[in-house]
Coordinates of C-alpha atoms in Angstrom, one line a residue:
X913 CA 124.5 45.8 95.0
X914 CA 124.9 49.4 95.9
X915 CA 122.7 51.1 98.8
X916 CA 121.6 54.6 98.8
X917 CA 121.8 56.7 101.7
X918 CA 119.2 58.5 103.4
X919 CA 119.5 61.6 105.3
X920 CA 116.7 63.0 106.8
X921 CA 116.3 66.6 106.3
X922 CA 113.0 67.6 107.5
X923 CA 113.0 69.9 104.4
X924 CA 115.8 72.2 106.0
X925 CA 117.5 72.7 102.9
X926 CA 114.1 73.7 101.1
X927 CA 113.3 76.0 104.1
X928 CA 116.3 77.6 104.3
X929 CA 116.0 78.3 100.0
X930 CA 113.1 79.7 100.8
X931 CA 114.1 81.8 103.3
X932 CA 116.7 82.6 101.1
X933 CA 114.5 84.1 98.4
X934 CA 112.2 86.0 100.5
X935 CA 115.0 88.0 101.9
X936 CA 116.0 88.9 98.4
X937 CA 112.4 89.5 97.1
X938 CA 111.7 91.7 100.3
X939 CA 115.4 93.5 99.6
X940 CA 114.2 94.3 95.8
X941 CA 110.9 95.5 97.1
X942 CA 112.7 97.6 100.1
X943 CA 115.1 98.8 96.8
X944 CA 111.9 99.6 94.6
X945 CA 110.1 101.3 97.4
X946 CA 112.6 104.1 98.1
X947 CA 112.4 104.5 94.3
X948 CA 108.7 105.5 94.4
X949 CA 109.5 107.6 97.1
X950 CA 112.4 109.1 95.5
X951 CA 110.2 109.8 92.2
X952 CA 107.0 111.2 94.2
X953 CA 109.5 113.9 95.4
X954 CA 111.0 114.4 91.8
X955 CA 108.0 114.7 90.3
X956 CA 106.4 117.1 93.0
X957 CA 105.8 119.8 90.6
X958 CA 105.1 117.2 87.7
X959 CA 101.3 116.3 87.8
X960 CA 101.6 113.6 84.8
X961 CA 104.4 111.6 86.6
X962 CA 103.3 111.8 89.8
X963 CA 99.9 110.9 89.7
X964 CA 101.0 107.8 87.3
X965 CA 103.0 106.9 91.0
X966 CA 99.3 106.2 92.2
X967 CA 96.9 103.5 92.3
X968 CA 94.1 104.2 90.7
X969 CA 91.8 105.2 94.0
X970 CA 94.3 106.4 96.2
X971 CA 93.7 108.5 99.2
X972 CA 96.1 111.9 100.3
X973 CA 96.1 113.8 103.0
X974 CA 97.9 116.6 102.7
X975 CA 99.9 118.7 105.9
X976 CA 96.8 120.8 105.6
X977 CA 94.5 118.6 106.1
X978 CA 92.8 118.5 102.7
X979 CA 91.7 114.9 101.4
X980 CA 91.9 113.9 97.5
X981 CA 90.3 110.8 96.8
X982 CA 91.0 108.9 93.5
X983 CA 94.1 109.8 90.7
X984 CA 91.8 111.7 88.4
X985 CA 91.3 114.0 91.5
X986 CA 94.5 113.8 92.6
X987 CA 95.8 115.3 88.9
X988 CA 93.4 118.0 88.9
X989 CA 94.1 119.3 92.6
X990 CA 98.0 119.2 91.9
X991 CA 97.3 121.1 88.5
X992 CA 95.2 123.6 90.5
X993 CA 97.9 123.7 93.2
X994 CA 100.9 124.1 90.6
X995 CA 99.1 127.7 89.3
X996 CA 98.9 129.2 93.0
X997 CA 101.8 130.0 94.8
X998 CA 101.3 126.9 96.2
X999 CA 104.1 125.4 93.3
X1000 CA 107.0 127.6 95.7
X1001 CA 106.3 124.8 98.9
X1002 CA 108.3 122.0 97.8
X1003 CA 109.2 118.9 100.1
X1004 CA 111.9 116.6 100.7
X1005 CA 110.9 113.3 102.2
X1006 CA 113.4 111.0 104.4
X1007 CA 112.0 107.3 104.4
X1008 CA 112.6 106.5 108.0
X1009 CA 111.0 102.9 108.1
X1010 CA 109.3 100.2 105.6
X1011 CA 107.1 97.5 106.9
X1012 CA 105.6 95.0 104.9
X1013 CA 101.8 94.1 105.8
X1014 CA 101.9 91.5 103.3
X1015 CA 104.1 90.7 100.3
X1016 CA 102.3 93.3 98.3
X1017 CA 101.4 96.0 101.0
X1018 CA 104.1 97.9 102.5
X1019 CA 103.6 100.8 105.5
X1020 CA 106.3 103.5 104.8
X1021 CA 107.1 106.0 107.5
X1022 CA 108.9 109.4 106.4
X1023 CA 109.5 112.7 107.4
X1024 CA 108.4 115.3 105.2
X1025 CA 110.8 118.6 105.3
X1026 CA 109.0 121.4 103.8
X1027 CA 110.3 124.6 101.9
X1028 CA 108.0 127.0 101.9
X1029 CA 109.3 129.7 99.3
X1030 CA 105.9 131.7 99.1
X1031 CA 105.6 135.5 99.6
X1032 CA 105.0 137.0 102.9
X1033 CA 101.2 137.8 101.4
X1034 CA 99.4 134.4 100.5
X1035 CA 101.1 133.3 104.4
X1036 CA 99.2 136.3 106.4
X1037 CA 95.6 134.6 105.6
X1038 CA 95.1 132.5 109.3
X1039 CA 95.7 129.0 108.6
X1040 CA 98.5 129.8 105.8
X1041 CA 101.6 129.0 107.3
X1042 CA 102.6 125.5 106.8
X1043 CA 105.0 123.5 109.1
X1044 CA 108.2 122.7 108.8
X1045 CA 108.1 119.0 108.8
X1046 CA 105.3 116.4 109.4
X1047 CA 105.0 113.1 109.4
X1048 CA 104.4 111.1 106.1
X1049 CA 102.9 107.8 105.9
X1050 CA 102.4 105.8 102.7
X1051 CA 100.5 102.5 102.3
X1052 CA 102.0 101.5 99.0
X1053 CA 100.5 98.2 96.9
X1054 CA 102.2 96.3 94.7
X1055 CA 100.4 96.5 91.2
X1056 CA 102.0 94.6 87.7
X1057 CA 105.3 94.6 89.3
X1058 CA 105.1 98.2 90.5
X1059 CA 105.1 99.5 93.6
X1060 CA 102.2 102.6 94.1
X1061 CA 100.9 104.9 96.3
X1062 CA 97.7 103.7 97.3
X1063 CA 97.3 106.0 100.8
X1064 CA 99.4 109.1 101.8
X1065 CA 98.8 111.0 105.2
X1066 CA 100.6 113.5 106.5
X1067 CA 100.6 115.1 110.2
X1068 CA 102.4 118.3 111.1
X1069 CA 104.7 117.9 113.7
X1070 CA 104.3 120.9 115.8
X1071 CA 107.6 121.8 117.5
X1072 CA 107.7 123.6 121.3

């Protein structure tokens, strides 16, 4: 007669798979993340690709204070934006920190560096000149696999 042995585990192993997983699933996201951040600064001057980066209602808030609700609107402002001289401020965005709210929700802090390339004239109207850098924050949603913008705010940072 043979006897099996027994060894309580408490479901360590199982736990510890699990845990196992998550930090891989949270890595790919992390991975995934940066590359929607990445392409929202590529596509910049791209209105089609950009706005595809986008849940469908998403929310921005520009450095200037102005509020797009929804894609459609978002699409039409950039176009607008991309035949003013507007299209010469481009950005460069450093991802400082990514925090997950939930498996599909993740808070992304960033630094926006801008360029402003414009001619002296559109910057003399009051209210023209843009910072240098603000603050970028993106609530991003995972949708089919894809990680989108669903919420992008950003606050000047106003240097003494």
């Amino acid at each position: 007669m043979q006897t099996e042995r027994f060894a309580p585990s408490w479901g360590f192993e199982e736990t510890v798979m699990r845990q196992s997983e998550r930090a891989a699933s949270r890595e790919a996201d992390t991975a995934a993340i940066r590359r929607t951040v990445d392409d929202a600064e590529r596509y910049q001057g791209d209105p089609e690709p950009f706005v595809a980066l986008h849940t469908a209602d998403a929310i921005i808030v520009n450095i200037a204070g102005r509020q797009v609700l929804g894609r459609d609107s978002i699409h039409e402002a950039m176009k607008k934006a991309l035949e003013t001289p507007l299209a010469q401020v481009l950005t460069r965005i450093e991802v400082e920190d990514i925090r997950f709210a939930n498996p599909g929700v993740a808070i992304v802090s960033c630094v926006k560096h801008v360029s402003d390339e414009r001619d002296a004239a559109p910057k003399s109207d009051p209210g023209a000149n843009l910072p240098l850098k603000g603050r970028l924050v993106y609530v991003m949603a995972k949708e089919d696999d894809a990680w989108r913008i669903a919420s992008a705010q950003t606050t000047p940072i106003i240097e003494a």
